[in-house]
Coordinates of C-alpha atoms in Angstrom, one line a residue:
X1 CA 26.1 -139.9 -75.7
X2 CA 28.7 -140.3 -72.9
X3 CA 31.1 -137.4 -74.9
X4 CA 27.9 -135.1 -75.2
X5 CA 27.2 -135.2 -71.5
X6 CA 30.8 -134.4 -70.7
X7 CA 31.1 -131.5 -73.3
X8 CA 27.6 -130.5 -71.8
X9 CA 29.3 -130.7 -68.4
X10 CA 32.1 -128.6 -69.0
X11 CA 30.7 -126.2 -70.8
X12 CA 28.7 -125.5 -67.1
X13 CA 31.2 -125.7 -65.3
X14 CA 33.2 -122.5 -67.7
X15 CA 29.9 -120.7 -67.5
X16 CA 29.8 -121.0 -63.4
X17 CA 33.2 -120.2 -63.3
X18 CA 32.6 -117.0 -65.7
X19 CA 29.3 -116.5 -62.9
X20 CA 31.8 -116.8 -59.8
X21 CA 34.4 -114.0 -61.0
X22 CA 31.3 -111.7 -62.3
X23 CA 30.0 -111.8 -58.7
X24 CA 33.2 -111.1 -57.5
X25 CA 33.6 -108.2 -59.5
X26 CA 30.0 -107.0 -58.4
X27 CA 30.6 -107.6 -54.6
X28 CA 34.0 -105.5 -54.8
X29 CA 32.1 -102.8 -56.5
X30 CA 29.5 -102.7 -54.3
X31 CA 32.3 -102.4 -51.4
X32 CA 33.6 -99.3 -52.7
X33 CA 30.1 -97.9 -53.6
X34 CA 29.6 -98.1 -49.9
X35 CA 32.9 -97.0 -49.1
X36 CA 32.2 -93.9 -51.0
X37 CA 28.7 -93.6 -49.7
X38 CA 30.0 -93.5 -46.2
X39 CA 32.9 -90.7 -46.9
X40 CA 29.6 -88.5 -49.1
X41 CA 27.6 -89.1 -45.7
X42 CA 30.4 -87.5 -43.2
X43 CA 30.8 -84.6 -45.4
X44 CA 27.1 -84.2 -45.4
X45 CA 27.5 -84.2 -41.8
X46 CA 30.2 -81.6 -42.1
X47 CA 28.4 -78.8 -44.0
X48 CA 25.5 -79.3 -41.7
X49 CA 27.4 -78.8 -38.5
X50 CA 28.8 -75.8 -40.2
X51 CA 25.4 -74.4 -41.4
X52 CA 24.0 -75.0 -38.0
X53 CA 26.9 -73.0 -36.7
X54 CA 27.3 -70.0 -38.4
X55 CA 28.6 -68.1 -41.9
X56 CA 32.4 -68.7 -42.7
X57 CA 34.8 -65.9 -42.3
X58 CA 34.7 -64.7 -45.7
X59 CA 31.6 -64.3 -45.6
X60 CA 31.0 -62.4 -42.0
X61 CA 34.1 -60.3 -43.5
X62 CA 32.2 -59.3 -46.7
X63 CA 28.9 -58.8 -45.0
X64 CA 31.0 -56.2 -42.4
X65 CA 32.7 -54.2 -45.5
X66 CA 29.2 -54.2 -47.3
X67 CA 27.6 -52.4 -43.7
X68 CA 30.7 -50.0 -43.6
X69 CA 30.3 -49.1 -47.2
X70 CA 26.6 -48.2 -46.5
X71 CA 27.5 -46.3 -43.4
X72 CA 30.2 -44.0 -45.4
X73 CA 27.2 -43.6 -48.3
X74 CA 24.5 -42.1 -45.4
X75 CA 27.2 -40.7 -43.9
X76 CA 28.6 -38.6 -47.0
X77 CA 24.2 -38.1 -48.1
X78 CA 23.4 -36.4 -44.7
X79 CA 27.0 -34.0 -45.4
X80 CA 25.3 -33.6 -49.1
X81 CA 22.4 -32.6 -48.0
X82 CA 23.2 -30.6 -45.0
X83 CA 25.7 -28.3 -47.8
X84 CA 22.5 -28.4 -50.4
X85 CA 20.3 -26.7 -47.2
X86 CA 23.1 -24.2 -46.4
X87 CA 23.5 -23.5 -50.3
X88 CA 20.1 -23.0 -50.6
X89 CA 19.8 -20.4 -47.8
X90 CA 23.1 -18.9 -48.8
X91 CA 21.1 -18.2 -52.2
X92 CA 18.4 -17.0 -50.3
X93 CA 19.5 -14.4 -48.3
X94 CA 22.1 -13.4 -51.7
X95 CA 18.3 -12.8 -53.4
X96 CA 16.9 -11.1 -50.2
X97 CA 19.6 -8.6 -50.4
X98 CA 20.4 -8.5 -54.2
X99 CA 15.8 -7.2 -54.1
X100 CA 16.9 -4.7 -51.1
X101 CA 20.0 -3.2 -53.1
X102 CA 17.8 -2.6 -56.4
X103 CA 15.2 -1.3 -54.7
X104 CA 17.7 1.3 -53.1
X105 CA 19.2 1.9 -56.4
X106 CA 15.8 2.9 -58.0
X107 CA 15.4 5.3 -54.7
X108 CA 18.2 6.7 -55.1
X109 CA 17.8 7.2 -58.8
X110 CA 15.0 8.8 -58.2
X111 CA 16.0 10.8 -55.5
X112 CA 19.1 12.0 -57.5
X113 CA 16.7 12.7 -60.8
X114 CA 15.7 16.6 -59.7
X115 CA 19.0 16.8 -58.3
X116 CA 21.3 16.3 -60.9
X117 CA 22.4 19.9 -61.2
X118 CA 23.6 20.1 -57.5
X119 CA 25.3 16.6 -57.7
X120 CA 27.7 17.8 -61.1
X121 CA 29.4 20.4 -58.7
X122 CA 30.3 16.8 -56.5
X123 CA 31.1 15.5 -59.4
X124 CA 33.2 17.5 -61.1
X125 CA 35.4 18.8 -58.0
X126 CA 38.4 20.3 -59.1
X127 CA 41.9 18.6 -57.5
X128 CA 43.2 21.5 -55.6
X129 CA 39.7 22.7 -54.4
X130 CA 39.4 22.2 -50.9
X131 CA 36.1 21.0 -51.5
X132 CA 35.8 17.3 -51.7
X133 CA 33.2 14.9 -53.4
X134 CA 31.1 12.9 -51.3
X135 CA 30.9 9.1 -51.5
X136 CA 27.8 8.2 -53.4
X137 CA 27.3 4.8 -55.2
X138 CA 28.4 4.0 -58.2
X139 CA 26.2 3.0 -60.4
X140 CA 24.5 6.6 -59.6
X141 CA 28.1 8.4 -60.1
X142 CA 28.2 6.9 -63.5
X143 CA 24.6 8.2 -64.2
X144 CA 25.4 11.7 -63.6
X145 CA 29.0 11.3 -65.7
X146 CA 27.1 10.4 -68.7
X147 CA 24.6 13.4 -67.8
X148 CA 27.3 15.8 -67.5
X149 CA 28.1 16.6 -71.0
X150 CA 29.0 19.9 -71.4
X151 CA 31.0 22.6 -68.5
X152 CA 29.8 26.2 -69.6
X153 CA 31.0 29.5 -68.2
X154 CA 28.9 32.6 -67.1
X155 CA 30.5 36.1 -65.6
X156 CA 28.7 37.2 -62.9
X157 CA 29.2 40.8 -61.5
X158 CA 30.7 41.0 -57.8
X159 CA 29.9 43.7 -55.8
X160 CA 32.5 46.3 -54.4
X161 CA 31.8 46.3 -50.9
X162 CA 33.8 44.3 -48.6
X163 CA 32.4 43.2 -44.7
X164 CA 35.0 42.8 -42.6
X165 CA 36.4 38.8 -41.8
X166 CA 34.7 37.4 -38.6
X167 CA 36.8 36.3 -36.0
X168 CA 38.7 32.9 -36.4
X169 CA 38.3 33.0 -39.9
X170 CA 41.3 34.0 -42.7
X171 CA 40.9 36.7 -44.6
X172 CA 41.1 36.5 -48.2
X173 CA 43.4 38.8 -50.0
X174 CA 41.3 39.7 -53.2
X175 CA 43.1 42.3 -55.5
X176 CA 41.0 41.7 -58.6
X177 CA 40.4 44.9 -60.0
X178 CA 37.5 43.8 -62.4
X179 CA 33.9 43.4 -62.2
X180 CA 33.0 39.9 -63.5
X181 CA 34.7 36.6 -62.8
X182 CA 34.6 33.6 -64.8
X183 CA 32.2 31.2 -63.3
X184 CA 31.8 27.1 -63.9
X185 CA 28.4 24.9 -63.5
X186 CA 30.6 22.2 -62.0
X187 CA 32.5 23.5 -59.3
X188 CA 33.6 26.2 -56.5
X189 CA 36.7 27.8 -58.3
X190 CA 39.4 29.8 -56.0
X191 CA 40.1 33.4 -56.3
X192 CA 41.0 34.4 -60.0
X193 CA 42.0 37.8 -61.3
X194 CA 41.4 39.0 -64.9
X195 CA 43.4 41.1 -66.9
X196 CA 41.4 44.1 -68.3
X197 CA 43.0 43.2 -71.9
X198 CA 41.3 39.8 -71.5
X199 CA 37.6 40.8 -70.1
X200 CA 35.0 40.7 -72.9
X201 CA 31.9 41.9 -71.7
X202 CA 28.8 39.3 -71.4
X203 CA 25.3 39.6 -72.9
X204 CA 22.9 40.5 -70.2
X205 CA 20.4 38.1 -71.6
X206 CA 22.7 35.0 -71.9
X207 CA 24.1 35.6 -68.4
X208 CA 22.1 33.6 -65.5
X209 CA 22.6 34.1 -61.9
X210 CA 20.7 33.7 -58.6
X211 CA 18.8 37.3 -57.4
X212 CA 19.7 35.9 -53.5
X213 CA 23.0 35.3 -54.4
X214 CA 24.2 38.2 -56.5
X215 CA 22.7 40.8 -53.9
X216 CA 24.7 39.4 -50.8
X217 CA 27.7 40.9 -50.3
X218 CA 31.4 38.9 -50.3
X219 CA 34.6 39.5 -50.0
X220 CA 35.8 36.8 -52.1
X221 CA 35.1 36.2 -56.0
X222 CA 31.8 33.9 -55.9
X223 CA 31.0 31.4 -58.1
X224 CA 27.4 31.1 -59.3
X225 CA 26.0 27.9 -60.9
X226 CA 23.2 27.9 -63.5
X227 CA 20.9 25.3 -62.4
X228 CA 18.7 25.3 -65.5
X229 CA 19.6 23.8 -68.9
X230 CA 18.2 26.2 -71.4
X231 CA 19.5 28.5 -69.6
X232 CA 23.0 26.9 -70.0
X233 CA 23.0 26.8 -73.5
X234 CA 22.1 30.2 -73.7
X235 CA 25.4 31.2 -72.2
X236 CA 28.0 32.8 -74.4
X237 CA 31.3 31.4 -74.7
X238 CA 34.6 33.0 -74.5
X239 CA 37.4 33.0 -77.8
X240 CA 40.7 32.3 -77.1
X241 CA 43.1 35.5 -78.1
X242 CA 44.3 32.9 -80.4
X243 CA 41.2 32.2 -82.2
X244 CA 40.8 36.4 -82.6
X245 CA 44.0 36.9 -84.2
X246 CA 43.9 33.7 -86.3
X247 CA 40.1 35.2 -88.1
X248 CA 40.8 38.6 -87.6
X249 CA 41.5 39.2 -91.6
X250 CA 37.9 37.7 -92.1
X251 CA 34.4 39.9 -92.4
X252 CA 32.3 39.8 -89.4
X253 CA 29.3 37.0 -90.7
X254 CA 32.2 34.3 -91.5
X255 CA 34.5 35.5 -88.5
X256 CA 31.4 34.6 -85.9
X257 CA 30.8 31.3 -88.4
X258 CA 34.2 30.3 -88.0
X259 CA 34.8 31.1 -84.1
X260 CA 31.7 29.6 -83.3
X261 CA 33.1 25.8 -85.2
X262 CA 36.1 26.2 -83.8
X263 CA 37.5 23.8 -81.2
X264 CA 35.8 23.0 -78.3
X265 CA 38.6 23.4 -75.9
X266 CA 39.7 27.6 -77.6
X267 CA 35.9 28.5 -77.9
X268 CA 33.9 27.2 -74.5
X269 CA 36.0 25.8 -72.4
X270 CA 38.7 27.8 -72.3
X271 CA 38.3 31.3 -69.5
X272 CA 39.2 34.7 -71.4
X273 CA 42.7 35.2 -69.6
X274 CA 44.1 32.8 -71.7
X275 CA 48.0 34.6 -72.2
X276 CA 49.1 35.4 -75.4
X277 CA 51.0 32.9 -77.7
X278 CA 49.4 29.8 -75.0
X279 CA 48.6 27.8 -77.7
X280 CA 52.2 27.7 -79.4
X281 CA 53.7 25.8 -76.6
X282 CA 54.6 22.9 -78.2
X283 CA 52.7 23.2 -80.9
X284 CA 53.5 26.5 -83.0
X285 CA 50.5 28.4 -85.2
X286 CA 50.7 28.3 -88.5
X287 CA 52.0 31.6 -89.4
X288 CA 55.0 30.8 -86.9
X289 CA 56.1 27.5 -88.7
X290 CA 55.5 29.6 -92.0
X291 CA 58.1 32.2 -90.6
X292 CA 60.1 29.4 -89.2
X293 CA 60.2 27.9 -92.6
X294 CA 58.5 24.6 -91.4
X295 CA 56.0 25.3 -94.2
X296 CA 57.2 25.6 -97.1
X297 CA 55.4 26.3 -100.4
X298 CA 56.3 25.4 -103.5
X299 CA 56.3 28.8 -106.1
X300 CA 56.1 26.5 -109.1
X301 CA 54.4 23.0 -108.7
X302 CA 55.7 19.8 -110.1
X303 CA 53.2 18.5 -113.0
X304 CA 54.3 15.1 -112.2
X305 CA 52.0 12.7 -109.8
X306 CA 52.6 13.3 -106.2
X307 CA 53.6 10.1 -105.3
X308 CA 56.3 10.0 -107.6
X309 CA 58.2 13.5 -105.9
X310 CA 61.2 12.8 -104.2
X311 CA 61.1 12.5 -100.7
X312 CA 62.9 16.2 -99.0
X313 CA 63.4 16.1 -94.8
X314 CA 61.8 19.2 -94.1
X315 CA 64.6 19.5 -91.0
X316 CA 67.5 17.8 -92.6
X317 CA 70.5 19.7 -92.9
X318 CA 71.4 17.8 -96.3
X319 CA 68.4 19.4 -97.9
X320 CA 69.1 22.9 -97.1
X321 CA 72.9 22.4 -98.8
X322 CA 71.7 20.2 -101.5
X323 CA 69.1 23.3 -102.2
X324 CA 71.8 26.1 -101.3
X325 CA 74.3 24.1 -104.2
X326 CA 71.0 24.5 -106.9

């Protein structure tokens, strides 16, 4: 019984012992818990002070570049907007006068529509006239080119009696000795002088002239302009000598049909004082290169295909002795 009570005793005594260093361990614990505790509790205090006080720096700096980045975005709206308002009433008054400068253009249009007659003499001003083109838009100058399609001729008889030059003006020296001068629809041509081998005489009916006009007396050859268009067509044209000689072999019907398709620029265009052998000035008729030998036709024709003759330089000097040796 006595060595049960002792083991009994011991045994207590190891478990108080194992009690005493377990409460040690828990009061140094609890030590640093409040250690800790007190170091949590001034840095509390810390941040409070520092709320209580004011943002940090990085934060007042961030807040002043976001203000400055919303000034420099109102700042750059207000320049938008005041370039959108002076757009927009550029654009305005561009519409304003873009309505004002039609609305001309049809006036004048229509103005120039009974007048188109009169505004081909501007028109078609000759270089060296001393007459000069007014300035007229353009879209209206490029109506009237297309108009203007066709420059006829018309003779007009002058009269023989001459007034005598006013003072201060010069007097024209006229030694024409014909009665009819060649006469354009477009403009005021200077004196001219006809030969008498050159006149053809004009149709009474095709001719068209002014009654006012042609009764007032000058002293200078006087170009009349046929206002009318029917009465344009109706004028006769004048034949180059050329043209005369060239269908002169030919009977009368198929002479008139073939004057009258010739060229434009022998048959209406050009005035009846065209000189003799004009045409040949660089370019040589036909009967010319024929007598030249330019032209050259063959007296016996090859049966072969064309395109299989040999090639002969019409103006090569080889040719001429190669032919001479045959």
């Amino acid at each position: 019984m006595h060595r049960e009570l002792q083991a009994k005793i011991t045994k207590l005594k190891k478990e108080r012992c194992l009690d005493a260093q377990k409460l040690g361990e828990f009061h140094s614990k609890n030590q640093q818990l409040r250690e800790q505790q007190k170091i949590l509790q001034e840095k509390i205090r810390e941040l409070e002070d520092r709320v209580r006080s004011g943002p940090c720096d990085r934060c007042s700096v961030t807040e002043k570049q976001i203000k400055k980045t919303n000034s420099e975005l109102e700042d750059t709206n207000q320049k938008n907007l005041s370039v959108i308002s002076e757009l927009e009433a550029e654009r305005k008054t561009l519409k304003d006068e873009n309505r004002k400068l039609s609305l001309e253009l049809e006036r004048l249009r229509r103005s120039s529509s009974p007048q188109n007659v009169s505004s081909e003499t501007e028109e078609g001003m000759i270089p060296d006239s001393p007459h000069r083109p007014l300035s007229l838009p353009v879209a209206s100058k490029m109506k009237r080119r297309k108009e203007q399609n066709h420059v006829r001729y018309a003779e007009t008889p002058l009269s023989f009696s001459y007034p005598e030059p006013k003072r201060g003006e010069p007097s024209v020296p006229f030694s024409c000795n014909g009665k009819s001068v060649l006469v354009a629809e477009t403009c005021e041509m200077d004196v001219t002088c006809i030969a008498d081998e050159f006149r053809r005489p004009a149709d009474p009916e095709r001719v068209s002239s002014d009654d006012d006009k042609s009764n007032r007396n000058r002293s200078f050859a006087c170009v009349e302009v046929v206002r009318k268009k029917d009465e344009r067509r109706k004028l006769k044209g004048h034949y180059c000598k050329e043209c005369e000689i060239y269908y002169a072999g030919l009977p009368e019907e198929e002479r008139q049909k073939k004057m009258a398709s010739c060229s434009r620029h022998r048959y209406r265009y050009i005035p009846p004082s065209t000189p003799e052998n004009f045409w040949e000035v660089g370019f040589p008729s036909t009967q010319t290169c024929v007598d030249r030998g330019y032209i050259k036709e063959d007296d016996q024709p090859d049966v072969r295909i064309r395109r299989r003759r040999p090639y002969l330089a019409m103006f090569s000097p080889k040719a001429k002795s190669q032919k001479h040796k045959h």
